[in-house]
Short mmCIF file of C-alpha atoms and ligand atoms in Angstrom, two decimals:
data_model
loop_
_atom_site.label_atom_id
_atom_site.label_comp_id
_atom_site.label_asym_id
_atom_site.label_seq_id
_atom_site.Cartn_x
_atom_site.Cartn_y
_atom_site.Cartn_z
CA MET A 61 0.00 0.00 0.00
CA ALA A 62 2.62 2.53 1.13
CA GLU A 63 4.90 1.44 -1.77
CA GLY A 64 2.20 2.41 -4.28
CA GLN A 65 1.79 5.80 -2.61
CA GLU A 66 5.56 6.28 -2.53
CA LEU A 67 5.76 5.75 -6.27
CA LEU A 68 2.88 8.16 -6.88
CA LEU A 69 4.57 10.71 -4.61
CA ARG A 70 7.86 10.43 -6.48
CA LYS A 71 6.06 11.09 -9.78
CA ASP A 72 4.05 13.98 -8.31
CA LEU A 73 7.26 15.57 -6.95
CA GLU A 74 8.79 15.36 -10.43
CA ARG A 75 5.81 17.37 -11.64
CA VAL A 76 6.43 19.92 -8.88
CA VAL A 77 10.09 20.19 -9.97
CA ASN A 78 8.89 20.80 -13.56
CA ARG A 79 6.40 23.38 -12.37
CA LEU A 80 9.16 25.22 -10.48
CA HIS A 81 11.35 25.03 -13.56
CA GLN A 82 8.63 26.72 -15.62
CA GLU A 83 8.61 29.72 -13.29
CA ARG A 84 9.82 32.90 -15.01
CA THR A 85 10.46 36.47 -14.03
CA HIS A 86 9.99 39.40 -16.39
CA VAL A 87 12.93 41.18 -14.70
CA ALA A 88 15.58 40.48 -17.34
CA PRO A 89 18.78 41.30 -15.35
CA TYR A 90 17.86 38.74 -12.66
CA GLN A 91 16.37 35.94 -14.75
CA GLU A 92 19.35 33.67 -14.25
CA ASP A 93 19.45 34.19 -10.48
CA TYR A 94 15.72 33.51 -10.25
CA ARG A 95 16.17 30.36 -12.32
CA ARG A 96 19.12 29.17 -10.20
CA LEU A 97 17.18 29.67 -6.97
CA LEU A 98 14.11 27.78 -8.15
CA ASP A 99 16.09 24.94 -9.71
CA ASN A 100 18.16 24.34 -6.58
CA HIS A 101 15.30 22.79 -4.65
CA GLY A 102 15.83 20.78 -1.47
CA LYS A 103 14.15 17.50 -0.53
CA MET A 104 10.75 19.18 -0.96
CA ILE A 105 9.23 17.70 2.18
CA ARG A 106 6.74 20.57 2.39
CA ALA A 107 5.60 19.94 -1.22
CA ALA A 108 5.32 16.24 -0.32
CA MET A 109 2.97 17.16 2.55
CA VAL A 110 0.72 19.16 0.18
CA ILE A 111 0.55 16.16 -2.15
CA LEU A 112 0.03 13.50 0.51
CA PHE A 113 -2.75 15.44 2.22
CA ALA A 114 -4.38 16.07 -1.17
CA ARG A 115 -4.40 12.26 -1.45
CA ALA A 116 -5.52 11.76 2.15
CA GLY A 117 -9.24 12.06 1.38
CA SER A 118 -11.22 9.62 -0.68
CA ARG A 119 -11.19 11.62 -3.94
CA ASN A 120 -7.64 11.52 -5.25
CA LYS A 121 -6.66 8.01 -6.18
CA GLY A 122 -5.26 8.59 -9.65
CA ARG A 123 -3.43 11.47 -11.34
CA LEU A 124 -3.44 14.59 -9.19
CA ASP A 125 -5.02 17.74 -10.53
CA ASN A 126 -2.55 20.39 -11.76
CA THR A 127 -3.91 22.73 -9.09
CA VAL A 128 -2.42 20.57 -6.35
CA ILE A 129 0.96 20.40 -8.10
CA THR A 130 0.90 24.19 -8.51
CA GLY A 131 -0.04 24.63 -4.83
CA ALA A 132 2.82 22.33 -3.79
CA ALA A 133 5.25 24.36 -5.95
CA ALA A 134 3.96 27.60 -4.41
CA ILE A 135 4.49 26.26 -0.86
CA GLU A 136 8.10 25.45 -1.81
CA MET A 137 8.41 29.01 -3.16
CA LEU A 138 7.21 30.48 0.14
CA HIS A 139 9.80 28.34 1.92
CA LEU A 140 12.51 29.44 -0.54
CA ALA A 141 11.62 33.13 -0.13
CA THR A 142 12.06 32.85 3.65
CA LEU A 143 15.42 31.09 3.19
CA VAL A 144 16.73 33.77 0.83
CA HIS A 145 15.91 36.41 3.44
CA ASP A 146 17.22 34.25 6.26
CA ASP A 147 20.56 33.80 4.51
CA VAL A 148 20.98 37.56 4.12
CA LEU A 149 20.13 38.07 7.79
CA ASP A 150 22.56 35.32 8.84
CA ASP A 151 25.15 36.28 6.21
CA ALA A 152 25.30 32.58 5.32
CA PRO A 153 27.71 31.77 2.46
CA ILE A 154 26.10 28.49 1.35
CA ARG A 155 22.67 26.88 1.20
CA ARG A 156 21.76 23.51 -0.33
CA ASN A 157 25.47 23.11 -1.07
CA LYS A 158 25.55 26.16 -3.39
CA PRO A 159 26.73 29.74 -2.85
CA THR A 160 23.87 31.91 -1.58
CA VAL A 161 22.46 34.55 -3.91
CA HIS A 162 23.57 37.50 -1.73
CA THR A 163 27.19 36.36 -1.99
CA ILE A 164 26.87 36.62 -5.80
CA ARG A 165 24.51 39.59 -6.24
CA GLY A 166 24.73 41.45 -2.94
CA ASN A 167 22.24 41.85 -0.10
CA LYS A 168 19.91 44.32 -1.78
CA ALA A 169 19.30 42.21 -4.89
CA ALA A 170 18.92 39.09 -2.71
CA ILE A 171 16.23 40.73 -0.57
CA TYR A 172 14.35 41.87 -3.66
CA LEU A 173 14.67 38.39 -5.18
CA GLY A 174 13.25 36.92 -1.96
CA ASP A 175 10.42 39.47 -2.21
CA LEU A 176 9.84 38.52 -5.84
CA ILE A 177 9.56 34.82 -4.99
CA LEU A 178 7.21 35.69 -2.11
CA SER A 179 5.07 37.83 -4.44
CA ARG A 180 4.86 35.05 -7.01
CA TYR A 181 3.85 32.62 -4.24
CA MET A 182 1.00 35.01 -3.39
CA GLU A 183 0.00 35.49 -7.02
CA ILE A 184 -0.03 31.73 -7.67
CA MET A 185 -2.02 30.93 -4.52
CA ALA A 186 -4.53 33.69 -5.38
CA SER A 187 -4.97 32.17 -8.83
CA ILE A 188 -5.82 28.69 -7.50
CA ALA A 189 -7.60 29.65 -4.26
CA PRO A 190 -10.91 27.81 -3.89
CA ASP A 191 -12.22 30.61 -1.62
CA THR A 192 -11.12 33.65 0.39
CA ALA A 193 -10.63 31.53 3.54
CA PHE A 194 -7.79 29.80 1.69
CA ILE A 195 -6.07 33.15 1.07
CA ARG A 196 -6.63 34.19 4.69
CA GLU A 197 -5.00 30.95 5.86
CA GLN A 198 -1.98 31.47 3.59
CA ALA A 199 -1.54 35.12 4.60
CA GLY A 200 -2.10 34.38 8.30
CA THR A 201 0.61 31.72 8.20
CA VAL A 202 3.11 34.12 6.61
CA CYS A 203 2.37 36.45 9.57
CA GLU A 204 3.04 33.54 11.96
CA ILE A 205 6.36 32.75 10.27
CA VAL A 206 7.54 36.35 10.51
CA GLY A 207 6.23 36.49 14.11
CA GLY A 208 8.28 33.41 14.99
CA GLU A 209 11.39 35.05 13.54
CA LEU A 210 10.67 38.21 15.54
CA TYR A 211 10.29 36.22 18.78
CA GLN A 212 13.61 34.55 18.02
CA GLU A 213 15.16 37.98 17.38
CA SER A 214 13.83 39.41 20.63
CA ASP A 215 15.33 36.44 22.51
CA ARG A 216 18.75 36.68 20.87
CA HIS A 217 21.70 36.62 23.35
CA HIS A 218 19.27 36.22 26.27
CA THR A 219 20.66 33.41 28.37
CA HIS A 220 17.53 33.29 30.55
CA ILE A 221 15.01 32.36 27.88
CA THR A 222 12.89 29.28 28.56
CA ILE A 223 12.02 26.23 26.47
CA ASP A 224 8.52 27.75 26.11
CA ASP A 225 10.12 30.82 24.48
CA TYR A 226 12.02 28.51 22.11
CA ASP A 227 8.87 26.52 21.32
CA ARG A 228 6.98 29.74 20.56
CA ALA A 229 9.68 30.87 18.09
CA ILE A 230 10.01 27.54 16.26
CA SER A 231 6.30 26.85 16.14
CA GLY A 232 5.97 30.17 14.27
CA LYS A 233 9.03 30.13 12.06
CA THR A 234 8.88 26.43 11.05
CA ALA A 235 5.93 24.37 12.31
CA ALA A 236 3.36 26.87 10.95
CA LEU A 237 4.59 26.27 7.39
CA PHE A 238 4.46 22.48 7.76
CA ARG A 239 0.91 22.80 9.09
CA LEU A 240 0.03 25.09 6.17
CA ALA A 241 1.46 22.59 3.66
CA CYS A 242 -0.78 19.80 5.00
CA LEU A 243 -3.85 22.09 5.11
CA THR A 244 -3.15 23.34 1.57
CA GLY A 245 -3.35 19.73 0.37
CA ILE A 246 -6.76 19.07 1.86
CA ARG A 247 -8.15 22.47 0.80
CA LEU A 248 -7.01 21.99 -2.82
CA ASP A 249 -8.63 18.57 -2.78
CA GLY A 250 -11.86 20.38 -1.96
CA GLN A 251 -12.31 18.71 1.43
CA PRO A 252 -14.83 20.48 3.69
CA THR A 253 -13.35 22.47 6.59
CA ASP A 254 -13.73 21.45 10.21
CA THR A 255 -13.47 17.71 9.57
CA GLY A 256 -11.35 14.98 11.13
CA LEU A 257 -9.07 15.33 8.14
CA GLU A 258 -8.44 18.99 8.87
CA ARG A 259 -7.65 18.24 12.54
CA THR A 260 -5.21 15.53 11.46
CA ALA A 261 -3.55 17.86 8.93
CA ARG A 262 -3.05 20.49 11.65
CA ASP A 263 -1.72 18.06 14.27
CA PHE A 264 0.47 16.10 11.91
CA GLY A 265 1.94 19.19 10.26
CA SER A 266 2.61 21.06 13.50
CA ASN A 267 4.30 18.11 15.21
CA LEU A 268 6.38 17.21 12.16
CA GLY A 269 7.45 20.86 11.85
CA MET A 270 8.51 21.09 15.51
CA ALA A 271 10.56 17.89 15.11
CA PHE A 272 12.08 19.18 11.90
CA GLN A 273 13.33 22.42 13.47
CA ILE A 274 14.72 20.64 16.55
CA ILE A 275 16.60 18.20 14.27
CA ASP A 276 17.91 21.16 12.24
CA ASP A 277 19.06 22.83 15.46
CA ILE A 278 20.79 19.65 16.66
CA ASN A 279 22.50 19.27 13.26
CA ASP A 280 23.86 22.79 13.52
CA PHE A 281 26.23 21.40 16.20
CA ASP A 282 27.00 18.17 14.33
CA LEU A 283 30.22 19.05 12.54
CA ASP A 284 30.44 15.62 10.87
CA ARG A 285 27.04 15.76 9.14
CA ASP A 286 26.81 17.43 5.72
CA THR A 287 23.75 19.68 5.73
CA GLY A 288 24.81 21.83 2.76
CA LYS A 289 24.95 24.92 4.98
CA PRO A 290 27.32 26.43 7.56
CA LYS A 291 27.67 24.99 11.06
CA LEU A 292 27.46 26.62 14.49
CA GLU A 293 25.41 29.49 13.00
CA ASP A 294 22.86 29.60 15.81
CA ILE A 295 25.26 29.81 18.73
CA ARG A 296 27.40 32.34 16.84
CA ASP A 297 24.30 34.51 16.28
CA GLY A 298 23.19 34.26 19.92
CA ILE A 299 20.25 32.00 19.04
CA TYR A 300 19.93 29.52 21.89
CA THR A 301 18.31 26.31 20.69
CA LEU A 302 17.06 23.27 22.61
CA PRO A 303 20.41 21.60 23.53
CA VAL A 304 21.72 24.93 24.83
CA LEU A 305 18.55 25.66 26.80
CA LEU A 306 18.69 22.19 28.37
CA GLY A 307 22.30 22.93 29.32
CA PHE A 308 21.25 26.22 30.96
CA GLN A 309 18.69 24.30 33.03
CA LYS A 310 21.25 21.79 34.29
CA ASP A 311 24.39 23.83 34.87
CA GLU A 312 24.85 27.49 35.80
CA ASN A 313 28.50 27.30 34.64
CA PHE A 314 27.35 26.48 31.12
CA ARG A 315 25.50 29.81 30.99
CA THR A 316 28.77 31.60 31.83
CA LEU A 317 30.60 29.54 29.20
CA VAL A 318 28.02 30.44 26.49
CA GLN A 319 28.33 34.13 27.39
CA GLN A 320 32.00 33.94 26.41
CA ASP A 321 30.91 33.69 22.75
CA ASP A 322 33.30 30.89 21.82
CA PRO A 323 31.39 28.25 19.78
CA ASP A 324 34.25 25.72 19.99
CA GLN A 325 33.97 25.66 23.79
CA VAL A 326 30.25 24.99 23.49
CA VAL A 327 30.94 22.07 21.12
CA ASP A 328 33.49 20.69 23.62
CA TYR A 329 30.93 21.01 26.42
CA PHE A 330 28.36 19.05 24.41
CA ARG A 331 30.98 16.34 23.74
CA SER A 332 31.55 15.94 27.45
CA HIS A 333 27.80 16.14 28.26
CA PRO A 334 26.22 13.86 25.61
CA GLN A 335 22.94 13.64 27.55
CA LEU A 336 22.04 17.18 26.38
CA MET A 337 22.04 16.17 22.71
CA GLU A 338 20.41 12.85 23.54
CA SER A 339 17.63 14.58 25.42
CA SER A 340 17.11 17.01 22.49
CA ARG A 341 16.99 14.04 20.11
CA GLN A 342 14.42 12.39 22.34
CA THR A 343 12.26 15.54 22.22
CA ALA A 344 12.40 15.46 18.40
CA ARG A 345 11.45 11.76 18.43
CA ASP A 346 8.55 12.55 20.79
CA TYR A 347 7.20 15.15 18.34
CA LEU A 348 7.54 12.62 15.52
CA GLN A 349 5.67 10.08 17.61
CA GLN A 350 2.90 12.62 18.24
CA ALA A 351 2.73 13.26 14.49
CA ALA A 352 2.38 9.51 13.85
CA ASP A 353 -0.19 9.17 16.67
CA SER A 354 -2.35 11.91 15.14
CA LEU A 355 -2.93 9.60 12.17
CA GLU A 356 -4.35 6.79 14.30
CA GLY A 357 -8.09 6.52 13.95
CA SER A 358 -8.09 9.45 11.50
CA PRO A 359 -9.96 9.45 8.18
CA VAL A 360 -6.62 9.62 6.28
CA ASP A 361 -6.48 7.06 3.43
CA LYS A 362 -4.70 3.88 4.59
CA GLY A 363 -1.95 3.95 1.93
CA VAL A 364 -1.20 7.64 2.64
CA ARG A 365 -1.26 7.03 6.40
CA ASP A 366 1.22 4.17 6.05
CA LEU A 367 3.55 6.36 4.00
CA LEU A 368 3.30 9.28 6.44
CA GLN A 369 4.11 6.86 9.26
CA ARG A 370 7.06 5.54 7.30
CA ILE A 371 8.32 9.09 6.78
CA THR A 372 8.12 9.90 10.50
CA ALA A 373 9.78 6.57 11.41
CA LYS A 374 12.60 7.21 8.92
CA LEU A 375 13.19 10.68 10.33
CA ALA A 376 13.14 9.31 13.90
CA ALA A 377 15.75 6.68 12.96
CA GLN A 378 18.03 9.40 11.53
CA VAL A 379 17.85 11.75 14.55
C1 FPP B 448 15.44 28.98 8.59
O1 FPP B 448 15.62 28.71 9.93
C2 FPP B 448 14.45 30.08 8.41
C3 FPP B 448 13.13 30.01 8.65
C4 FPP B 448 12.50 28.76 9.12
C5 FPP B 448 12.22 31.15 8.46
C6 FPP B 448 12.85 32.44 7.98
C7 FPP B 448 11.83 33.52 7.90
C8 FPP B 448 12.06 34.80 7.65
C9 FPP B 448 13.43 35.34 7.44
C10 FPP B 448 10.87 35.71 7.66
C11 FPP B 448 10.69 36.67 6.51
C12 FPP B 448 10.61 36.11 5.15
C13 FPP B 448 9.53 36.05 4.31
C14 FPP B 448 9.77 35.88 2.87
C15 FPP B 448 8.12 36.10 4.74
P1 FPP B 448 17.06 28.57 10.57
O2 FPP B 448 17.82 29.86 10.41
O3 FPP B 448 16.87 28.07 11.96
O4 FPP B 448 17.67 27.40 9.71
P2 FPP B 448 18.86 27.36 8.68
O5 FPP B 448 19.93 26.63 9.41
O6 FPP B 448 18.31 26.55 7.54
O7 FPP B 448 19.25 28.74 8.30
MG1 MG B 449 19.35 30.51 9.25
#
């Protein structure tokens, strides 16, 4: 069952890649940069969520409507727009194993290119929206993402922030987009609102998104794992993620050490206190388990449910 869905998903994602490749800008001097950004897609997990939740109801058994593929491409574009801005803010030299656009074209052009991708995301979503509630949901989620970033900014270099503060920031900046991806799938499949399917999409997406950001934050300290982007960015920028916050809770001396702004010392501390990373990993696995649990007894199609469970299990095994 799940194998069949996996094959369908692979084919649908190829269509999303093609759809992204068809994207054009009329701004001639930046056409190549725009092209390069859209062609250098990541694993497209958010697009996969749009597709799988479009297949979660009873309607979509065969070839997916172009609208869903377009919606999945647009969700990836929203994600990409946030990354382009994020890389300028972080002054990150690489992303997805390629030089970032601001290192080639400068910060101003990169910000405008991020804005252009964001505007196209809005234009595309407006052109396929089944109703105004759909647009409100998209726009409201963009507000949540920016809000999450602002919470993170207001907490920067604060060594007394709590895990609740961290959760608030990551649920806005990351989990909200995962939730939106799942909801976009069921909306584009024309499923009625306020159903068991909608509740599952919200729960699954939010929990997967929380796990995803915690794993990303753990990997930022894992110097041996190739993530296609720089390491130790968060601690260098004064962004205190879960392993650091757990360290603050356990040891007052660690707080003093972090205040010295020497990332190598923090890495050494984690090496000598492996339980901090292990406990962070366990939190990520718990979120993944909650995502999987949200599918139990839900109206999600059996083949799709099996595949979603496989995806969460695979992620949990890699943490
Ligand atoms: C990556 O997180 C960044 C995000 C999850 C969101 C970034 C959002 C903005 C900059 C808001 C404004 C942008 C738009 C277009 C609305 P990370 O820095 O933790 O991960 P990384 O290691 O991949 O950089
Ligand atoms: Mg970043």
